[in-house]
Each structure stands twice: as C-alpha cells, then as structure tokens.
Amino acid sequence: MTPANRHGVRGDFSGRELSLLDALETESIHIFREVTTELERPVLLFSGGKDSVVMLHLARKAFWPAPVPFPVMHVDTGHNFPEVLEYRDRVVEQYGLRLVVASVQDYIDDGRLSERADGTRNPLQTRPLLDAIAENRFDAVYGGGRRDEEKARAKERVVSLRDEFGQWDPRNQRPELWNLYNPRHRPGEHVRAFPLSNWTELDVWRYIAREQIELPSLYYAHEREVFTRDGMLLAVNPFLPARADETVERRLVRYRTVGDMSCTGAVESGATDAEAVVTEVAATTITERGATRADDRITEAAMEDRKKEGYF
C-alpha cells in the first residue's frame, strides 16, 4: 500500500502519489473554489508579502483561464517598504486586478486614529480593515495566515467566522471534517478564509522555488544599513531612526516577512535565490514572526488579542 503523506493524500486515480507540494496546492485551490462559489463578494488580502503572493498565484491557478474573480486589498500602514509597494502595484497592473487600499495614514490624518507611543502602526490596521470590509460589503476575506507562524493562528480554522463587529471568538469555531467548509453567516458577519493554513514557511519557499514565483527583492540577500534593538536587526529608515547608543552597520541581510518598517526585523543571510532560502529555512528553529516581528512581542498573547478585535 502506498504510504500517505501528512495530509493523508495517497495518490491520484492513475496511481501516482502526490507530492506534499501537490497536495497543499490542491487543498488551497479547493478552498478558493469552494468559498468563492458559496459567497458573493470575496476579497484577497494582498500586501506584496510572500504569503499573499503565493495566495494570488494559487487563486490564478484555481480560476484559470478566467481572470481572478475578486479584487485584492492592501491595508497600507504608510510605513511599508518601498520595494514591496512597487512590487504590489506592478503585479496589480500585470494581471489586471482591482486594488482596494485601506490607508492607516488617512485615519491618522483625519483624527480617527492616533500614533502609538512605540511608533509601530501594525496594530492600527484593524479599524481601516474592518471599515473597508463593511464599505465594500465583502463577505469573505482571504488571508495568508499559516498555523506554523504563531500559536493564535494555530487555533484558527481554515474558514473562520467573524461577528458583526469583525471580531473572532476562539470558542466559536466550526468543525471542518473531511475538508468540508461552512462559510455561511448572518447579515453583517463575514468569514476569513486561510488557503495556506496547513503550509509551513518551508513549504511556501519550496513552492516559490518550484513555481519560479517572483518576489520583492528584499526577500533575498542585499546590503542595508541596520542596527540591533531587542535582539533584532532593524533597518534605518525615516520612521525608525537609530538611537544615540545604537551602532549603525552596513550588513548583508534579507527579510523573512515584511510589514511595518518600524517593527519588522531582518536576518543576516547570503541567500540570493529561492533555493538558497529553502536551505536556510530548513535549518532554522524560530518562526519568521518570532524572529523578526516586534509587534508580536508586546505581550505573550499579542496576536490573539488583535485577532479577537478583527486583525488578520
């Protein structure tokens, strides 16, 4: 008997065993098709980060040769890496996508939000996100969250119900036996769907290498001025100046995840292509969020608290 892989997939009808990446790809495409068929106004969160790029690649496969049947949305903190914004806009134009931008800066400018004392804007994304969902009447939001990233994300189902306030209740989750997903909800509610739930960071990079998916350049080794703070390498930028007691050095680094420039750290690396990154990730014992995201260190339950409020 052919052994099953970790997803229980033994093979297709021709007797060929599916590889792990084939099984993950098939599952993700199934999620896209099922949820999009059930609901009326889905949207895909697209920041230009590697997980959202892989999601878009999978969505294009799911509906090919038709175009992607929903818009993409970016919650822009105003502190994004320029390389990521350039990539986002180029991809949107290349594939003829409709881009919805929810701007944290707009909320700060008109007084609906205030800057935090620590300078990070990632926690400020929740209100613009929820308002954009309500204004556009989106009933399903595809996110790139993976269960291996962080323990709060490990608790969440593939299809996650959000109440009329956009909030998540970890105790109110639906069973998902036999890969059956239930996106039904009452008026005012919506669901978040996570096609990459069962992927790991290593799976994502192996898939990027296999599919030859282009990413923003900062995911690969490059020289950048950085300084060390709280055990992380932070880039010198207009939103995060080095303190008087912090030494600025020019080092060869790359980013494992991208987000607000004020709280996203780099890692030392010489990996200049996806295959080299695969080798690095295979050897690491710390998740990318644990190693490079200062906003997740605010409290032990920082991510779960934000998810309960409506965060990704």
PDB file of C-alpha atoms in Angstrom, residues 104-279:
ATOM      1  CA  VAL A 104      -3.848  53.877   8.084  1.00  0.00           C
ATOM      2  CA  GLN A 105      -2.315  57.260   7.227  1.00  0.00           C
ATOM      3  CA  ASP A 106      -5.717  58.597   6.146  1.00  0.00           C
ATOM      4  CA  TYR A 107      -7.163  57.636   9.549  1.00  0.00           C
ATOM      5  CA  ILE A 108      -4.301  59.365  11.367  1.00  0.00           C
ATOM      6  CA  ASP A 109      -4.589  62.485   9.195  1.00  0.00           C
ATOM      7  CA  ASP A 110      -8.300  62.977   9.939  1.00  0.00           C
ATOM      8  CA  GLY A 111      -8.065  62.049  13.633  1.00  0.00           C
ATOM      9  CA  ARG A 112      -9.837  58.699  13.570  1.00  0.00           C
ATOM     10  CA  LEU A 113      -6.630  57.044  14.799  1.00  0.00           C
ATOM     11  CA  SER A 114      -3.638  58.302  16.764  1.00  0.00           C
ATOM     12  CA  GLU A 115       0.004  57.316  16.524  1.00  0.00           C
ATOM     13  CA  ARG A 116       1.140  54.809  19.129  1.00  0.00           C
ATOM     14  CA  ALA A 117       3.855  55.715  21.619  1.00  0.00           C
ATOM     15  CA  ASP A 118       6.072  52.907  20.313  1.00  0.00           C
ATOM     16  CA  GLY A 119       5.752  54.169  16.715  1.00  0.00           C
ATOM     17  CA  THR A 120       4.514  50.895  15.221  1.00  0.00           C
ATOM     18  CA  ARG A 121       1.416  51.002  13.053  1.00  0.00           C
ATOM     19  CA  ASN A 122       0.686  47.297  12.602  1.00  0.00           C
ATOM     20  CA  PRO A 123      -1.864  47.251  15.473  1.00  0.00           C
ATOM     21  CA  LEU A 124      -3.573  50.271  13.849  1.00  0.00           C
ATOM     22  CA  GLN A 125      -4.568  48.267  10.769  1.00  0.00           C
ATOM     23  CA  THR A 126      -7.658  46.695  12.334  1.00  0.00           C
ATOM     24  CA  ARG A 127     -10.084  49.613  12.029  1.00  0.00           C
ATOM     25  CA  PRO A 128      -9.243  50.509   8.394  1.00  0.00           C
ATOM     26  CA  LEU A 129      -9.538  46.801   7.525  1.00  0.00           C
ATOM     27  CA  LEU A 130     -12.958  46.393   9.146  1.00  0.00           C
ATOM     28  CA  ASP A 131     -14.245  49.649   7.644  1.00  0.00           C
ATOM     29  CA  ALA A 132     -13.099  48.599   4.154  1.00  0.00           C
ATOM     30  CA  ILE A 133     -14.820  45.227   4.556  1.00  0.00           C
ATOM     31  CA  ALA A 134     -18.066  46.936   5.585  1.00  0.00           C
ATOM     32  CA  GLU A 135     -17.933  49.678   2.931  1.00  0.00           C
ATOM     33  CA  ASN A 136     -17.283  47.199   0.109  1.00  0.00           C
ATOM     34  CA  ARG A 137     -19.678  44.587   1.560  1.00  0.00           C
ATOM     35  CA  PHE A 138     -17.018  41.886   1.371  1.00  0.00           C
ATOM     36  CA  ASP A 139     -18.394  38.622   2.786  1.00  0.00           C
ATOM     37  CA  ALA A 140     -15.191  36.559   2.595  1.00  0.00           C
ATOM     38  CA  VAL A 141     -11.646  37.775   3.153  1.00  0.00           C
ATOM     39  CA  TYR A 142      -8.784  35.521   2.012  1.00  0.00           C
ATOM     40  CA  GLY A 143      -5.744  35.880   4.256  1.00  0.00           C
ATOM     41  CA  GLY A 144      -2.275  34.352   4.115  1.00  0.00           C
ATOM     42  CA  GLY A 145      -2.106  33.265   7.764  1.00  0.00           C
ATOM     43  CA  ARG A 146      -0.415  29.922   8.414  1.00  0.00           C
ATOM     44  CA  ARG A 147      -0.735  27.762  11.517  1.00  0.00           C
ATOM     45  CA  ASP A 148       3.025  27.416  11.953  1.00  0.00           C
ATOM     46  CA  GLU A 149       3.546  31.169  12.256  1.00  0.00           C
ATOM     47  CA  GLU A 150       2.122  31.832  15.703  1.00  0.00           C
ATOM     48  CA  LYS A 151       0.079  29.984  18.327  1.00  0.00           C
ATOM     49  CA  ALA A 152      -3.021  32.172  17.928  1.00  0.00           C
ATOM     50  CA  ARG A 153      -3.079  31.415  14.191  1.00  0.00           C
ATOM     51  CA  ALA A 154      -2.673  27.723  15.001  1.00  0.00           C
ATOM     52  CA  LYS A 155      -6.037  27.859  16.826  1.00  0.00           C
ATOM     53  CA  GLU A 156      -7.995  29.202  13.875  1.00  0.00           C
ATOM     54  CA  ARG A 157      -9.961  27.140  11.370  1.00  0.00           C
ATOM     55  CA  VAL A 158      -9.437  27.339   7.604  1.00  0.00           C
ATOM     56  CA  VAL A 159     -12.753  29.196   7.376  1.00  0.00           C
ATOM     57  CA  SER A 160     -13.186  31.452  10.388  1.00  0.00           C
ATOM     58  CA  LEU A 161     -16.409  33.261  11.299  1.00  0.00           C
ATOM     59  CA  ARG A 162     -16.233  36.937  12.269  1.00  0.00           C
ATOM     60  CA  ASP A 163     -19.200  38.563  14.007  1.00  0.00           C
ATOM     61  CA  GLU A 164     -20.976  41.792  13.093  1.00  0.00           C
ATOM     62  CA  PHE A 165     -18.130  43.745  14.739  1.00  0.00           C
ATOM     63  CA  GLY A 166     -15.473  41.842  12.776  1.00  0.00           C
ATOM     64  CA  GLN A 167     -14.330  40.056  15.922  1.00  0.00           C
ATOM     65  CA  TRP A 168     -13.121  36.481  16.319  1.00  0.00           C
ATOM     66  CA  ASP A 169     -14.218  34.206  19.149  1.00  0.00           C
ATOM     67  CA  PRO A 170     -11.753  31.286  19.565  1.00  0.00           C
ATOM     68  CA  ARG A 171     -14.509  29.315  21.353  1.00  0.00           C
ATOM     69  CA  ASN A 172     -16.978  29.701  18.493  1.00  0.00           C
ATOM     70  CA  GLN A 173     -15.426  27.742  15.640  1.00  0.00           C
ATOM     71  CA  ARG A 174     -16.991  25.304  13.237  1.00  0.00           C
ATOM     72  CA  PRO A 175     -15.832  21.724  12.685  1.00  0.00           C
ATOM     73  CA  GLU A 176     -14.106  21.068   9.363  1.00  0.00           C
ATOM     74  CA  LEU A 177     -14.290  17.325   8.979  1.00  0.00           C
ATOM     75  CA  TRP A 178     -13.383  15.758   5.609  1.00  0.00           C
ATOM     76  CA  ASN A 179     -12.298  19.172   4.263  1.00  0.00           C
ATOM     77  CA  LEU A 180     -15.873  20.429   4.284  1.00  0.00           C
ATOM     78  CA  TYR A 181     -16.016  24.178   4.883  1.00  0.00           C
ATOM     79  CA  ASN A 182     -19.000  26.163   6.086  1.00  0.00           C
ATOM     80  CA  PRO A 183     -18.778  29.859   5.130  1.00  0.00           C
ATOM     81  CA  ARG A 184     -22.450  30.625   5.813  1.00  0.00           C
ATOM     82  CA  HIS A 185     -23.079  33.606   8.063  1.00  0.00           C
ATOM     83  CA  ARG A 186     -25.763  36.059   9.117  1.00  0.00           C
ATOM     84  CA  PRO A 187     -26.121  39.579   7.643  1.00  0.00           C
ATOM     85  CA  GLY A 188     -23.371  41.842   8.952  1.00  0.00           C
ATOM     86  CA  GLU A 189     -20.992  38.972   9.632  1.00  0.00           C
ATOM     87  CA  HIS A 190     -18.256  37.734   7.320  1.00  0.00           C
ATOM     88  CA  VAL A 191     -15.701  34.938   7.163  1.00  0.00           C
ATOM     89  CA  ARG A 192     -11.935  34.890   6.890  1.00  0.00           C
ATOM     90  CA  ALA A 193     -10.547  32.060   4.781  1.00  0.00           C
ATOM     91  CA  PHE A 194      -6.944  30.884   5.018  1.00  0.00           C
ATOM     92  CA  PRO A 195      -5.886  28.788   2.000  1.00  0.00           C
ATOM     93  CA  LEU A 196      -2.331  28.451   3.369  1.00  0.00           C
ATOM     94  CA  SER A 197      -3.354  27.265   6.838  1.00  0.00           C
ATOM     95  CA  ASN A 198      -1.600  23.906   6.517  1.00  0.00           C
ATOM     96  CA  TRP A 199       1.534  25.242   4.818  1.00  0.00           C
ATOM     97  CA  THR A 200       4.780  25.925   6.648  1.00  0.00           C
ATOM     98  CA  GLU A 201       7.356  28.595   5.853  1.00  0.00           C
ATOM     99  CA  LEU A 202       9.489  25.869   4.289  1.00  0.00           C
ATOM    100  CA  ASP A 203       6.554  24.680   2.138  1.00  0.00           C
ATOM    101  CA  VAL A 204       5.996  28.237   0.927  1.00  0.00           C
ATOM    102  CA  TRP A 205       9.630  28.672  -0.084  1.00  0.00           C
ATOM    103  CA  ARG A 206       9.821  25.264  -1.751  1.00  0.00           C
ATOM    104  CA  TYR A 207       6.711  26.183  -3.736  1.00  0.00           C
ATOM    105  CA  ILE A 208       8.158  29.580  -4.688  1.00  0.00           C
ATOM    106  CA  ALA A 209      11.285  27.800  -5.938  1.00  0.00           C
ATOM    107  CA  ARG A 210       9.301  25.155  -7.832  1.00  0.00           C
ATOM    108  CA  GLU A 211       6.895  27.608  -9.463  1.00  0.00           C
ATOM    109  CA  GLN A 212       9.583  30.259 -10.023  1.00  0.00           C
ATOM    110  CA  ILE A 213       7.410  32.940  -8.424  1.00  0.00           C
ATOM    111  CA  GLU A 214       8.863  36.444  -8.416  1.00  0.00           C
ATOM    112  CA  LEU A 215       9.040  38.209  -5.045  1.00  0.00           C
ATOM    113  CA  PRO A 216      10.038  41.695  -3.871  1.00  0.00           C
ATOM    114  CA  SER A 217      13.815  41.976  -3.849  1.00  0.00           C
ATOM    115  CA  LEU A 218      14.155  42.438  -0.074  1.00  0.00           C
ATOM    116  CA  TYR A 219      13.331  38.733   0.461  1.00  0.00           C
ATOM    117  CA  TYR A 220      16.827  37.965  -0.856  1.00  0.00           C
ATOM    118  CA  ALA A 221      20.249  38.948   0.434  1.00  0.00           C
ATOM    119  CA  HIS A 222      21.166  42.595  -0.063  1.00  0.00           C
ATOM    120  CA  GLU A 223      23.210  45.219   1.739  1.00  0.00           C
ATOM    121  CA  ARG A 224      21.287  47.504   4.094  1.00  0.00           C
ATOM    122  CA  GLU A 225      22.088  49.831   6.981  1.00  0.00           C
ATOM    123  CA  VAL A 226      20.840  48.173  10.154  1.00  0.00           C
ATOM    124  CA  PHE A 227      21.193  48.392  13.927  1.00  0.00           C
ATOM    125  CA  THR A 228      20.434  45.941  16.717  1.00  0.00           C
ATOM    126  CA  ARG A 229      17.496  46.547  19.074  1.00  0.00           C
ATOM    127  CA  ASP A 230      15.864  43.952  21.353  1.00  0.00           C
ATOM    128  CA  GLY A 231      17.788  41.194  19.602  1.00  0.00           C
ATOM    129  CA  MET A 232      16.576  42.155  16.113  1.00  0.00           C
ATOM    130  CA  LEU A 233      18.300  43.758  13.128  1.00  0.00           C
ATOM    131  CA  LEU A 234      16.193  46.800  12.236  1.00  0.00           C
ATOM    132  CA  ALA A 235      16.717  48.853   9.099  1.00  0.00           C
ATOM    133  CA  VAL A 236      17.496  52.529   9.350  1.00  0.00           C
ATOM    134  CA  ASN A 237      14.517  54.339   7.839  1.00  0.00           C
ATOM    135  CA  PRO A 238      12.613  57.630   8.248  1.00  0.00           C
ATOM    136  CA  PHE A 239      10.156  56.003  10.654  1.00  0.00           C
ATOM    137  CA  LEU A 240      12.740  54.273  12.849  1.00  0.00           C
ATOM    138  CA  PRO A 241      15.942  56.234  13.478  1.00  0.00           C
ATOM    139  CA  ALA A 242      18.730  54.623  15.457  1.00  0.00           C
ATOM    140  CA  ARG A 243      19.221  55.872  19.000  1.00  0.00           C
ATOM    141  CA  ALA A 244      22.435  57.533  20.134  1.00  0.00           C
ATOM    142  CA  ASP A 245      23.646  54.326  21.788  1.00  0.00           C
ATOM    143  CA  GLU A 246      22.843  52.090  18.774  1.00  0.00           C
ATOM    144  CA  THR A 247      25.566  51.390  16.221  1.00  0.00           C
ATOM    145  CA  VAL A 248      24.551  51.524  12.567  1.00  0.00           C
ATOM    146  CA  GLU A 249      26.292  48.976  10.337  1.00  0.00           C
ATOM    147  CA  ARG A 250      26.007  48.037   6.689  1.00  0.00           C
ATOM    148  CA  ARG A 251      25.342  44.284   6.594  1.00  0.00           C
ATOM    149  CA  LEU A 252      24.188  41.597   4.197  1.00  0.00           C
ATOM    150  CA  VAL A 253      20.596  40.779   5.207  1.00  0.00           C
ATOM    151  CA  ARG A 254      17.258  39.589   3.907  1.00  0.00           C
ATOM    152  CA  TYR A 255      13.695  39.686   5.249  1.00  0.00           C
ATOM    153  CA  ARG A 256      11.726  36.583   6.212  1.00  0.00           C
ATOM    154  CA  THR A 257       8.491  38.558   6.467  1.00  0.00           C
ATOM    155  CA  VAL A 258       7.506  42.103   5.508  1.00  0.00           C
ATOM    156  CA  GLY A 259       5.290  44.566   7.321  1.00  0.00           C
ATOM    157  CA  ASP A 260       5.552  47.946   9.002  1.00  0.00           C
ATOM    158  CA  MET A 261       9.153  49.168   8.669  1.00  0.00           C
ATOM    159  CA  SER A 262       9.100  50.289  12.306  1.00  0.00           C
ATOM    160  CA  CYS A 263       8.712  46.760  13.715  1.00  0.00           C
ATOM    161  CA  THR A 264       9.964  44.287  11.093  1.00  0.00           C
ATOM    162  CA  GLY A 265      13.465  42.939  11.515  1.00  0.00           C
ATOM    163  CA  ALA A 266      15.912  41.461   9.022  1.00  0.00           C
ATOM    164  CA  VAL A 267      18.147  38.413   9.361  1.00  0.00           C
ATOM    165  CA  GLU A 268      21.747  38.045   8.274  1.00  0.00           C
ATOM    166  CA  SER A 269      21.822  35.996   5.091  1.00  0.00           C
ATOM    167  CA  GLY A 270      23.749  35.315   1.941  1.00  0.00           C
ATOM    168  CA  ALA A 271      20.782  33.667   0.174  1.00  0.00           C
ATOM    169  CA  THR A 272      20.309  35.291  -3.209  1.00  0.00           C
ATOM    170  CA  ASP A 273      17.700  32.926  -4.674  1.00  0.00           C
ATOM    171  CA  ALA A 274      14.776  30.776  -3.559  1.00  0.00           C
ATOM    172  CA  GLU A 275      16.772  27.541  -3.438  1.00  0.00           C
ATOM    173  CA  ALA A 276      19.295  29.100  -1.061  1.00  0.00           C
ATOM    174  CA  VAL A 277      16.459  30.414   1.131  1.00  0.00           C
ATOM    175  CA  VAL A 278      14.975  26.899   1.258  1.00  0.00           C
ATOM    176  CA  THR A 279      18.275  25.646   2.671  1.00  0.00           C
TER     177      THR A 279
END
